[in-house]
Amino acid sequence: MTAPTFDGVDLIELAQRFGTPLQVYSAGDVRRRVQSLTRALHGLDALICYAVKANSSHALLKMVAALGAGADIVSGGELERSLRAGIPGERIVFSGVGKTAEEIRTALRAGVGRFNVESADELECLSGVARELGTVACAAVRINPDVDANTHAKISTGRAENKFGVSIDEARSCFAQARDFTHVALNGLHVHIGSQILSLEPFRQALQVVDGFRRELESSGHAISSIDVGGGLGVRYRAAQDSPPDVADYVAVIREALRDFHGRIVLEPGRWLVAEAGILLTRVIRIKQGSERRFLIIDAAMNDLPRPSLYGAWHDIVHVGQASGPVLAYDIVGPVCETGDTFAQARELAECKGGDLLAIKTTGAYSASMASNYNSRPLLAEVMVDGGRHALIRQRQSLDAMIADEVTTLQWISA
Ligand SMILES: *Cc1c(COP(=O)(O)O)cnc(C)c1O
């Protein structure tokens, strides 16, 4: 059972007012995290660039921007969201393996501060677009340090077999080539080895590789003015089991590994800033006793929170308010017509009945931002809570809005 309040707001009332499924985010929690990371970075020339893909809500972006953070973006859409939230171009870094020339053009026009380049081909494209616009792009090479982040295979990005970054050998040739590119200032290094990392060792190893390469580059005459250490710091999905590193210890690893580097350090936390600030309120539709398993069917589904179906991820699930009765094992599933629409198997919960309110915890990251309309389910509503106040930050999608972009009368055009 969870206390029926969250950041001072009564969850039972919220569910009644806005309906379920409903994402609820604690502004206080996000604010405290930005502040504690900022404090840990004291004395360093550091910039926190929030990874927008974790949760691209306008209200959250605006809040982290107001606290001084910039943005790490991976698409033209995230650029637009960041700019609309008031994040200035110079505080935006653009990452991702598949930036198109069009996205690069838009980003250069918006004054994006740094491009984290992931291939020699992209470097050439960036240079061409910058020349065309008569500007100089600031760029970093994303290094793939081939370290094991010890996380889920689908969110590991720093092994040689992953599509991300380039090997040190290839990075060396990018820097050699960069002397010919008059419209790119290639003066940074970037690394991001994966997500939900629960030990500091992979970060230490990756940063050692990057800093070793930084020394090599400097001794061959390339000035390196920024190192972007990526994101990846893990959070607590299983309260009883996960023990993420303390943020101060994480920053201590960065300080130690980059102690001889005196330029700007960029950090790209996503999950760590917002995941634990979110919970997903959902109601039990009914219990279905199968021949082998007891199913608890809830009104949230894989389209609202894809992590369990996508990664087999665990989320703690608790009653909101009173729950008496014996503890039973439930398979907790959504209404979507897929066996993968399963949040938990044989999960122990005090006996549930139709209409009960539950909270799925740690849903602030990679939940609403990954939601879809599968099974023609409208996108859910989102609310922000802050010290006893609440505000709707996204209304539940209407059926009209869900269908609006479809063409209902076909205009066939012959060749
Ligand atoms: C996804 C991503 C991040 C954020 O990762 P988290 O695990 O959410 O902190 C940071 N940088 C890059 C390049 C990413 O792709």
mmCIF file of C-alpha atoms and ligand atoms in Angstrom, residues 51 53 72 95 142 190 192 195 231-232 268-271 366, ligand 1:
data_model
loop_
_atom_site.group_PDB
_atom_site.id
_atom_site.type_symbol
_atom_site.label_atom_id
_atom_site.label_comp_id
_atom_site.label_asym_id
_atom_site.label_seq_id
_atom_site.Cartn_x
_atom_site.Cartn_y
_atom_site.Cartn_z
ATOM 1 C CA ALA A 51 17.957 14.043 -22.160
ATOM 2 C CA LYS A 53 13.666 11.589 -24.783
ATOM 3 C CA ASP A 72 20.224 16.718 -25.068
ATOM 4 C CA SER A 95 23.008 13.462 -30.374
ATOM 5 C CA ARG A 142 30.985 10.181 -29.857
ATOM 6 C CA HIS A 190 31.289 12.494 -26.177
ATOM 7 C CA HIS A 192 27.225 7.512 -23.541
ATOM 8 C CA SER A 195 21.018 3.479 -19.495
ATOM 9 C CA GLY A 231 23.752 9.981 -19.154
ATOM 10 C CA GLY A 232 22.894 6.517 -17.929
ATOM 11 C CA GLU A 268 23.118 14.256 -20.177
ATOM 12 C CA PRO A 269 21.010 12.702 -17.427
ATOM 13 C CA GLY A 270 17.533 11.577 -18.472
ATOM 14 C CA ARG A 271 16.141 8.724 -16.420
ATOM 15 C CA TYR A 366 10.580 6.367 -20.902
HETATM 16 C C1 LIG B 1 19.264 8.310 -23.948
HETATM 17 C C2 LIG B 1 20.466 9.142 -23.885
HETATM 18 C C3 LIG B 1 20.807 9.808 -22.702
HETATM 19 C C4 LIG B 1 20.024 9.667 -21.426
HETATM 20 O O1 LIG B 1 20.161 8.408 -20.867
HETATM 21 P P1 LIG B 1 19.571 8.135 -19.408
HETATM 22 O O2 LIG B 1 19.901 6.721 -19.166
HETATM 23 O O3 LIG B 1 18.119 8.384 -19.479
HETATM 24 O O4 LIG B 1 20.264 9.051 -18.478
HETATM 25 C C5 LIG B 1 21.912 10.628 -22.724
HETATM 26 N N1 LIG B 1 22.674 10.769 -23.836
HETATM 27 C C6 LIG B 1 22.379 10.124 -24.986
HETATM 28 C C7 LIG B 1 23.237 10.335 -26.167
HETATM 29 C C8 LIG B 1 21.277 9.293 -25.055
HETATM 30 O O5 LIG B 1 20.995 8.662 -26.192
#
